Amino acid sequence: MKDVITDVGEKLKAREYKLTPRRESILRVLLENKDKHLSAEEVYNLVKEKAPDVGLATVYRTLELFSDFDIIHSMDFGDGRKRYEYGDSEATGHHHHHVICLKCGKIFEVAEDLLEDLELRVSRDLDFEVVNHQLKIFGYCKNCRA
Amino acid sequence: MKDVITDVGEKLKAREYKLTPRRESILRVLLENKDKHLSAEEVYNLVKEKAPDVGLATVYRTLELFSDFDIIHSMDFGDGRKRYEYGDSEATGHHHHHVICLKCGKIFEVAEDLLEDLELRVSRDLDFEVVNHQLKIFGYCKNCRA
DNA sequence: CTATGTGCAAATCCTTTGCAATCCA
DNA sequence: TGGATTGCAAAGGATTTGCACATAG
């Protein structure tokens, strides 16, 4: 994990940005919650545990910055707020599908990719350069049907 | 089209709601723009051309109402506002995929459905009742690559 | 030192709500 | 008439921005 942080530091430095202590604590929270799809406010609350004086605006600005650098990526489950996850969108977005329960809101992940055919067809028929895709499957989970 | 409007009228009446003149003009706008993915504000502006005294709140309330009745359905292209289209989600949402250009924002539609396999697998492996899905493909269109 | 980063509060954007007036079965 | 519907203005929630101060290199 130390490596990741150093890595991010370099990445930022390469474009004249700094990995300040504030940014580092935000990054840590993201790293410690790789699998959680945190909202900005959730990140804020977690960062506040370690650094009580952060501002929400800083969290937003940092998440934006990290997204620009493709250090994290944001996603949208239709609940009115963006959610963030460590990792670039190529790694965790593409070929990564979300199954969302309409009742409890729980999110499951499916790593499979059966979409290559479809992407090919889109590229060909529409003369469109596909760079990513996003699949959400809605329904009711085991518990909520009980 | 007269039929559609009468139809919607019945549908609403069945649950003690009225197809008021205001609601009818909103419905007309949606019908005249079946293919457009209008935002609430866009609907509002179009309705105002015919009925200058509508309120934006009424448009929101009506869109909500029509969605509840599955007369229209909403979608989200990640631009921070909901967009609406005439037709129930079964007809136009499910089995209807969006191809979105990251540069010009243009949206293409693909009607195919190669996802049944995947849905089956999800139902089985996760014990999840699938009711809908949403697929967005991002990339660059012909023009924007030129 | 000097540009960059930060906290705070105010501003913004989209959407929802409260309320009094209006409409329609 | 009385509940549904509407317009307006105010409220709401998520996010952004302006600004003066703090800080890193």
Tab-separated table of C-alpha atoms (C1' of nucleotides) in Angstrom:
chain	number	residue	atom	x	y	z
A	1	MET	CA	0.000	0.000	0.000
A	2	LYS	CA	2.920	2.298	0.720
A	3	ASP	CA	3.851	1.686	-2.896
A	4	VAL	CA	0.474	2.774	-4.137
A	5	ILE	CA	0.707	6.004	-2.232
A	6	THR	CA	4.194	6.727	-3.511
A	7	ASP	CA	2.990	5.877	-6.958
A	8	VAL	CA	0.157	8.312	-6.780
A	9	GLY	CA	2.558	10.910	-5.486
A	10	GLU	CA	4.737	10.549	-8.572
A	11	LYS	CA	1.759	10.604	-10.850
A	12	LEU	CA	0.628	13.902	-9.400
A	13	LYS	CA	4.077	15.420	-9.265
A	14	ALA	CA	4.477	14.737	-12.965
A	15	ARG	CA	1.851	17.389	-13.579
A	16	GLU	CA	2.816	19.814	-10.834
A	17	TYR	CA	0.321	18.645	-8.267
A	18	LYS	CA	1.197	17.665	-4.753
A	19	LEU	CA	0.210	14.702	-2.696
A	20	THR	CA	-0.469	16.717	0.434
A	21	PRO	CA	-1.255	15.116	3.794
A	22	ARG	CA	-4.906	15.955	3.215
A	23	ARG	CA	-4.921	14.231	-0.125
A	24	GLU	CA	-3.051	11.316	1.283
A	25	SER	CA	-5.647	10.694	3.978
A	26	ILE	CA	-8.364	10.808	1.364
A	27	LEU	CA	-6.440	8.331	-0.739
A	28	ARG	CA	-6.011	6.059	2.264
A	29	VAL	CA	-9.710	5.980	2.896
A	30	LEU	CA	-10.290	5.004	-0.707
A	31	LEU	CA	-7.634	2.300	-0.478
A	32	GLU	CA	-9.066	0.936	2.739
A	33	ASN	CA	-12.473	0.732	1.092
A	34	LYS	CA	-11.628	-0.536	-2.339
A	35	ASP	CA	-14.804	-2.561	-2.530
A	36	LYS	CA	-17.247	-0.096	-1.073
A	37	HIS	CA	-18.441	2.452	-3.664
A	38	LEU	CA	-18.251	5.386	-1.282
A	39	SER	CA	-20.069	8.650	-1.840
A	40	ALA	CA	-18.244	11.943	-1.346
A	41	GLU	CA	-19.929	12.424	1.985
A	42	GLU	CA	-19.021	8.938	3.137
A	43	VAL	CA	-15.406	9.584	2.222
A	44	TYR	CA	-15.626	12.868	4.096
A	45	ASN	CA	-16.922	11.184	7.242
A	46	LEU	CA	-14.248	8.529	7.126
A	47	VAL	CA	-11.490	11.055	6.589
A	48	LYS	CA	-12.801	13.129	9.478
A	49	GLU	CA	-12.148	10.250	11.862
A	50	LYS	CA	-8.431	10.685	11.273
A	51	ALA	CA	-8.350	14.339	10.335
A	52	PRO	CA	-11.310	16.081	11.973
A	53	ASP	CA	-10.657	19.404	10.319
A	54	VAL	CA	-11.042	18.443	6.652
A	55	GLY	CA	-13.554	20.343	4.642
A	56	LEU	CA	-16.140	18.682	2.482
A	57	ALA	CA	-15.076	20.898	-0.401
A	58	THR	CA	-11.564	19.530	-0.208
A	59	VAL	CA	-12.912	16.030	-0.442
A	60	TYR	CA	-14.873	16.948	-3.559
A	61	ARG	CA	-11.881	18.703	-5.074
A	62	THR	CA	-9.602	15.787	-4.323
A	63	LEU	CA	-11.996	13.205	-5.702
A	64	GLU	CA	-12.225	15.274	-8.860
A	65	LEU	CA	-8.454	15.505	-9.034
A	66	PHE	CA	-7.962	11.774	-8.507
A	67	SER	CA	-10.567	11.065	-11.169
A	68	ASP	CA	-8.762	13.281	-13.647
A	69	PHE	CA	-5.635	11.308	-12.976
A	70	ASP	CA	-7.526	8.074	-13.354
A	71	ILE	CA	-6.460	7.065	-9.876
A	72	ILE	CA	-10.032	6.511	-8.874
A	73	HIS	CA	-13.190	6.476	-10.921
A	74	SER	CA	-16.741	7.467	-10.262
A	75	MET	CA	-19.919	5.640	-10.922
A	76	ASP	CA	-23.585	6.315	-10.604
A	77	PHE	CA	-26.186	3.928	-9.285
A	78	GLY	CA	-29.066	6.256	-9.829
A	79	ASP	CA	-29.388	7.276	-6.196
A	80	GLY	CA	-28.570	10.903	-6.870
A	81	ARG	CA	-24.956	10.938	-5.836
A	82	LYS	CA	-21.690	9.894	-7.376
A	83	ARG	CA	-19.811	7.028	-5.859
A	84	TYR	CA	-16.087	6.472	-6.038
A	85	GLU	CA	-13.778	3.536	-6.086
A	86	TYR	CA	-10.021	3.183	-6.156
A	87	GLY	CA	-8.715	1.964	-9.484
A	88	ASP	CA	-8.919	3.230	-13.015
A	89	SER	CA	-12.059	2.647	-15.005
A	90	GLU	CA	-10.326	0.249	-17.311
A	91	ALA	CA	-9.484	-2.021	-14.417
A	92	THR	CA	-12.695	-1.910	-12.457
A	93	GLY	CA	-15.268	-0.358	-14.736
A	94	HIS	CA	-14.959	-2.117	-17.995
A	95	HIS	CA	-15.720	-5.793	-17.679
A	96	HIS	CA	-17.293	-5.213	-14.322
A	97	HIS	CA	-21.022	-5.248	-14.002
A	98	HIS	CA	-23.272	-4.152	-11.233
A	99	VAL	CA	-26.344	-5.953	-10.044
A	100	ILE	CA	-28.471	-3.605	-7.974
A	101	CYS	CA	-31.317	-4.556	-5.646
A	102	LEU	CA	-34.229	-2.173	-6.044
A	103	LYS	CA	-35.394	-2.735	-2.502
A	104	CYS	CA	-32.363	-2.702	-0.219
A	105	GLY	CA	-29.961	-1.011	-2.610
A	106	LYS	CA	-27.302	-3.670	-2.135
A	107	ILE	CA	-24.865	-3.955	-4.996
A	108	PHE	CA	-23.362	-7.170	-6.266
A	109	GLU	CA	-20.623	-7.374	-8.806
A	110	VAL	CA	-20.304	-9.646	-11.767
A	111	ALA	CA	-16.950	-9.788	-13.394
A	112	GLU	CA	-17.909	-11.595	-16.532
A	113	ASP	CA	-17.969	-10.052	-19.881
A	114	LEU	CA	-20.317	-11.235	-22.505
A	115	LEU	CA	-20.407	-7.930	-24.263
A	116	GLU	CA	-17.528	-8.196	-26.631
A	117	ASP	CA	-19.771	-9.339	-29.439
A	118	LEU	CA	-22.074	-6.434	-28.938
A	119	GLU	CA	-19.218	-3.961	-28.805
A	120	LEU	CA	-17.849	-5.297	-32.029
A	121	ARG	CA	-21.180	-4.901	-33.679
A	122	VAL	CA	-21.492	-1.334	-32.439
A	123	SER	CA	-18.031	-0.433	-33.699
A	124	ARG	CA	-18.793	-1.846	-37.068
A	125	ASP	CA	-22.392	-0.773	-37.635
A	126	LEU	CA	-22.171	2.689	-36.146
A	127	ASP	CA	-18.566	3.384	-36.972
A	128	PHE	CA	-18.078	4.135	-33.331
A	129	GLU	CA	-14.907	3.780	-31.298
A	130	VAL	CA	-15.884	2.022	-28.105
A	131	VAL	CA	-13.803	2.937	-25.087
A	132	ASN	CA	-15.901	1.681	-22.233
A	133	HIS	CA	-19.236	0.341	-21.222
A	134	GLN	CA	-21.410	0.174	-18.195
A	135	LEU	CA	-23.974	-2.446	-17.387
A	136	LYS	CA	-26.449	-2.335	-14.564
A	137	ILE	CA	-28.903	-5.059	-13.814
A	138	PHE	CA	-31.839	-4.197	-11.592
A	139	GLY	CA	-34.055	-6.508	-9.623
A	140	TYR	CA	-34.596	-8.053	-6.212
A	141	CYS	CA	-32.060	-9.939	-4.170
A	142	LYS	CA	-32.594	-13.140	-2.269
A	143	ASN	CA	-33.271	-11.458	1.067
A	144	CYS	CA	-35.673	-8.902	-0.271
A	145	ARG	CA	-37.762	-11.532	-1.976
A	146	ALA	CA	-38.060	-13.549	1.240
B	1	MET	CA	-51.960	9.806	-31.493
B	2	LYS	CA	-55.444	10.771	-30.391
B	3	ASP	CA	-55.718	7.140	-29.330
B	4	VAL	CA	-52.627	7.321	-27.210
B	5	ILE	CA	-53.962	10.321	-25.376
B	6	THR	CA	-57.329	8.687	-24.782
B	7	ASP	CA	-55.477	5.598	-23.654
B	8	VAL	CA	-53.450	7.484	-21.129
B	9	GLY	CA	-56.631	9.155	-19.941
B	10	GLU	CA	-58.208	5.799	-19.180
B	11	LYS	CA	-55.092	4.528	-17.521
B	12	LEU	CA	-55.074	7.480	-15.151
B	13	LYS	CA	-58.804	7.438	-14.541
B	14	ALA	CA	-58.511	3.817	-13.454
B	15	ARG	CA	-56.629	5.035	-10.398
B	16	GLU	CA	-58.586	8.237	-9.783
B	17	TYR	CA	-56.219	10.552	-11.549
B	18	LYS	CA	-57.239	13.017	-14.206
B	19	LEU	CA	-55.740	13.759	-17.563
B	20	THR	CA	-55.990	17.512	-17.153
B	21	PRO	CA	-55.248	19.961	-19.992
B	22	ARG	CA	-51.909	20.686	-18.361
B	23	ARG	CA	-51.013	17.021	-18.269
B	24	GLU	CA	-52.207	16.553	-21.789
B	25	SER	CA	-49.906	19.241	-23.136
B	26	ILE	CA	-47.010	17.668	-21.313
B	27	LEU	CA	-47.930	14.301	-22.796
B	28	ARG	CA	-48.133	15.839	-26.266
B	29	VAL	CA	-44.639	17.218	-25.954
B	30	LEU	CA	-43.373	13.806	-24.989
B	31	LEU	CA	-45.208	12.210	-27.890
B	32	GLU	CA	-43.877	14.750	-30.349
B	33	ASN	CA	-40.363	14.032	-29.141
B	34	LYS	CA	-40.401	10.286	-28.735
B	35	ASP	CA	-36.824	9.995	-29.820
B	36	LYS	CA	-35.314	12.910	-27.957
B	37	HIS	CA	-34.560	12.027	-24.313
B	38	LEU	CA	-35.787	15.346	-22.966
B	39	SER	CA	-34.848	16.704	-19.576
B	40	ALA	CA	-37.519	18.139	-17.300
B	41	GLU	CA	-36.466	21.642	-18.196
B	42	GLU	CA	-36.555	20.915	-21.909
B	43	VAL	CA	-40.057	19.545	-21.542
B	44	TYR	CA	-40.961	22.652	-19.576
B	45	ASN	CA	-39.695	24.972	-22.300
B	46	LEU	CA	-41.534	23.080	-25.009
B	47	VAL	CA	-44.753	23.046	-23.033
B	48	LYS	CA	-44.430	26.773	-22.422
B	49	GLU	CA	-44.600	27.446	-26.150
B	50	LYS	CA	-48.181	26.229	-26.138
B	51	ALA	CA	-49.130	26.999	-22.572
B	52	PRO	CA	-46.960	29.862	-21.326
B	53	ASP	CA	-48.251	29.712	-17.788
B	54	VAL	CA	-47.152	26.221	-16.797
B	55	GLY	CA	-44.983	25.886	-13.764
B	56	LEU	CA	-41.815	23.890	-13.718
B	57	ALA	CA	-43.051	22.093	-10.603
B	58	THR	CA	-46.057	20.828	-12.490
B	59	VAL	CA	-43.807	19.414	-15.155
B	60	TYR	CA	-41.787	17.582	-12.536
B	61	ARG	CA	-44.924	16.330	-10.836
B	62	THR	CA	-46.424	15.174	-14.093
B	63	LEU	CA	-43.278	13.420	-15.229
B	64	GLU	CA	-43.208	11.639	-11.905
B	65	LEU	CA	-46.859	10.687	-12.311
B	66	PHE	CA	-46.402	9.404	-15.841
B	67	SER	CA	-43.382	7.408	-14.722
B	68	ASP	CA	-45.392	5.796	-11.947
B	69	PHE	CA	-47.948	4.775	-14.515
B	70	ASP	CA	-45.217	3.487	-16.791
B	71	ILE	CA	-46.413	5.829	-19.516
B	72	ILE	CA	-42.963	7.298	-19.824
B	73	HIS	CA	-39.690	6.258	-18.294
B	74	SER	CA	-36.655	8.097	-17.134
B	75	MET	CA	-33.036	7.484	-17.833
B	76	ASP	CA	-29.745	8.923	-16.791
B	77	PHE	CA	-26.810	9.614	-19.036
B	78	GLY	CA	-24.599	10.876	-16.272
B	79	ASP	CA	-25.042	14.548	-17.080
B	80	GLY	CA	-26.663	15.332	-13.764
B	81	ARG	CA	-30.281	15.384	-14.813
B	82	LYS	CA	-32.931	12.830	-15.534
B	83	ARG	CA	-34.154	12.449	-19.072
B	84	TYR	CA	-37.536	11.173	-20.136
B	85	GLU	CA	-38.947	9.297	-23.051
B	86	TYR	CA	-42.434	8.207	-23.983
B	87	GLY	CA	-42.963	4.471	-23.667
B	88	ASP	CA	-42.717	2.019	-20.809
B	89	SER	CA	-39.335	0.789	-19.743
B	90	GLU	CA	-40.085	-2.702	-20.961
B	91	ALA	CA	-40.600	-1.406	-24.484
B	92	THR	CA	-37.787	1.097	-24.713
B	93	GLY	CA	-35.553	0.527	-21.723
B	94	HIS	CA	-35.026	-3.155	-21.512
B	95	HIS	CA	-33.515	-4.499	-24.709
B	96	HIS	CA	-32.561	-1.004	-25.705
B	97	HIS	CA	-29.004	0.111	-25.335
B	98	HIS	CA	-27.437	3.513	-25.494
B	99	VAL	CA	-24.220	4.345	-27.228
B	100	ILE	CA	-22.952	7.675	-25.987
B	101	CYS	CA	-20.297	9.839	-27.614
B	102	LEU	CA	-17.948	11.262	-25.004
B	103	LYS	CA	-17.136	14.282	-27.139
B	104	CYS	CA	-20.373	15.576	-28.651
B	105	GLY	CA	-22.760	13.806	-26.304
B	106	LYS	CA	-24.806	12.392	-29.132
B	107	ILE	CA	-26.737	9.272	-28.259
B	108	PHE	CA	-27.309	6.342	-30.557
B	109	GLU	CA	-29.572	3.453	-29.820
B	110	VAL	CA	-28.997	-0.211	-30.291
B	111	ALA	CA	-32.015	-2.418	-30.032
B	112	GLU	CA	-30.313	-5.742	-29.801
B	113	ASP	CA	-30.168	-7.873	-26.796
B	114	LEU	CA	-27.288	-10.166	-26.147
B	115	LEU	CA	-27.723	-10.071	-22.449
B	116	GLU	CA	-30.163	-12.837	-21.830
B	117	ASP	CA	-27.397	-15.304	-21.092
B	118	LEU	CA	-25.866	-12.989	-18.572
B	119	GLU	CA	-29.193	-12.317	-16.918
B	120	LEU	CA	-29.822	-16.011	-16.594
B	121	ARG	CA	-26.483	-16.506	-14.994
B	122	VAL	CA	-27.107	-13.689	-12.549
B	123	SER	CA	-30.502	-15.099	-11.589
B	124	ARG	CA	-29.029	-18.464	-10.986
B	125	ASP	CA	-25.702	-17.670	-9.333
B	126	LEU	CA	-26.878	-14.798	-7.163
B	127	ASP	CA	-30.427	-15.956	-6.625
B	128	PHE	CA	-31.501	-12.586	-7.876
B	129	GLU	CA	-34.740	-11.729	-9.615
B	130	VAL	CA	-33.814	-9.609	-12.618
B	131	VAL	CA	-36.416	-7.071	-13.629
B	132	ASN	CA	-34.465	-4.773	-15.889
B	133	HIS	CA	-31.079	-3.817	-17.111
B	134	GLN	CA	-29.335	-0.844	-18.536
B	135	LEU	CA	-26.366	-0.809	-20.817
B	136	LYS	CA	-24.366	2.209	-21.847
B	137	ILE	CA	-21.493	2.092	-24.238
B	138	PHE	CA	-19.108	5.039	-24.242
B	139	GLY	CA	-16.717	6.118	-26.925
B	140	TYR	CA	-16.281	8.403	-29.909
B	141	CYS	CA	-18.585	8.707	-32.871
B	142	LYS	CA	-17.620	8.913	-36.500
B	143	ASN	CA	-17.761	12.711	-36.670
B	144	CYS	CA	-15.809	13.304	-33.519
B	145	ARG	CA	-13.010	11.067	-34.656
B	146	ALA	CA	-12.681	12.919	-37.937
C	1	DC	C1'	8.828	33.501	-1.094
C	2	DT	C1'	5.000	32.207	-4.347
C	3	DA	C1'	2.075	29.189	-6.274
C	4	DT	C1'	-0.827	25.632	-4.578
C	5	DG	C1'	-3.965	23.783	-1.391
C	6	DT	C1'	-7.475	24.398	2.212
C	7	DG	C1'	-11.695	25.558	5.183
C	8	DC	C1'	-15.610	28.061	5.399
C	9	DA	C1'	-19.609	30.046	3.748
C	10	DA	C1'	-22.154	31.327	0.002
C	11	DA	C1'	-23.653	30.088	-4.516
C	12	DT	C1'	-25.405	26.790	-8.018
C	13	DC	C1'	-27.947	23.270	-10.155
C	14	DC	C1'	-31.649	20.072	-10.337
C	15	DT	C1'	-35.559	18.601	-7.970
C	16	DT	C1'	-39.101	18.565	-4.279
C	17	DT	C1'	-42.374	20.657	-1.113
C	18	DG	C1'	-45.662	23.928	1.321
C	19	DC	C1'	-49.320	26.586	0.553
C	20	DA	C1'	-53.027	29.275	-1.118
C	21	DA	C1'	-55.667	29.665	-5.189
C	22	DT	C1'	-58.053	27.146	-8.915
C	23	DC	C1'	-60.280	23.585	-11.161
C	24	DC	C1'	-63.200	19.768	-12.166
C	25	DA	C1'	-66.045	15.433	-11.246
D	1	DT	C1'	-68.819	21.188	-2.763
D	2	DG	C1'	-64.336	18.944	-1.781
D	3	DG	C1'	-60.562	16.624	-3.107
D	4	DA	C1'	-57.210	16.891	-6.951
D	5	DT	C1'	-54.270	20.031	-9.428
D	6	DT	C1'	-51.559	24.018	-10.124
D	7	DG	C1'	-48.197	28.086	-9.820
D	8	DC	C1'	-45.216	30.333	-7.073
D	9	DA	C1'	-41.761	30.754	-3.930
D	10	DA	C1'	-39.144	28.587	-0.634
D	11	DA	C1'	-36.710	24.454	0.759
D	12	DG	C1'	-33.669	20.523	-0.188
D	13	DG	C1'	-29.662	17.767	-1.287
D	14	DA	C1'	-25.444	17.193	-3.858
D	15	DT	C1'	-21.797	19.651	-5.675
D	16	DT	C1'	-19.075	23.872	-6.896
D	17	DT	C1'	-16.974	28.246	-6.214
D	18	DG	C1'	-14.995	32.705	-4.111
D	19	DC	C1'	-12.011	34.157	-1.003
D	20	DA	C1'	-8.705	34.865	2.634
D	21	DC	C1'	-5.585	32.145	5.121
D	22	DA	C1'	-2.275	28.274	5.571
D	23	DT	C1'	1.290	25.469	3.610
D	24	DA	C1'	4.583	22.903	0.749
D	25	DG	C1'	8.664	23.008	-1.923
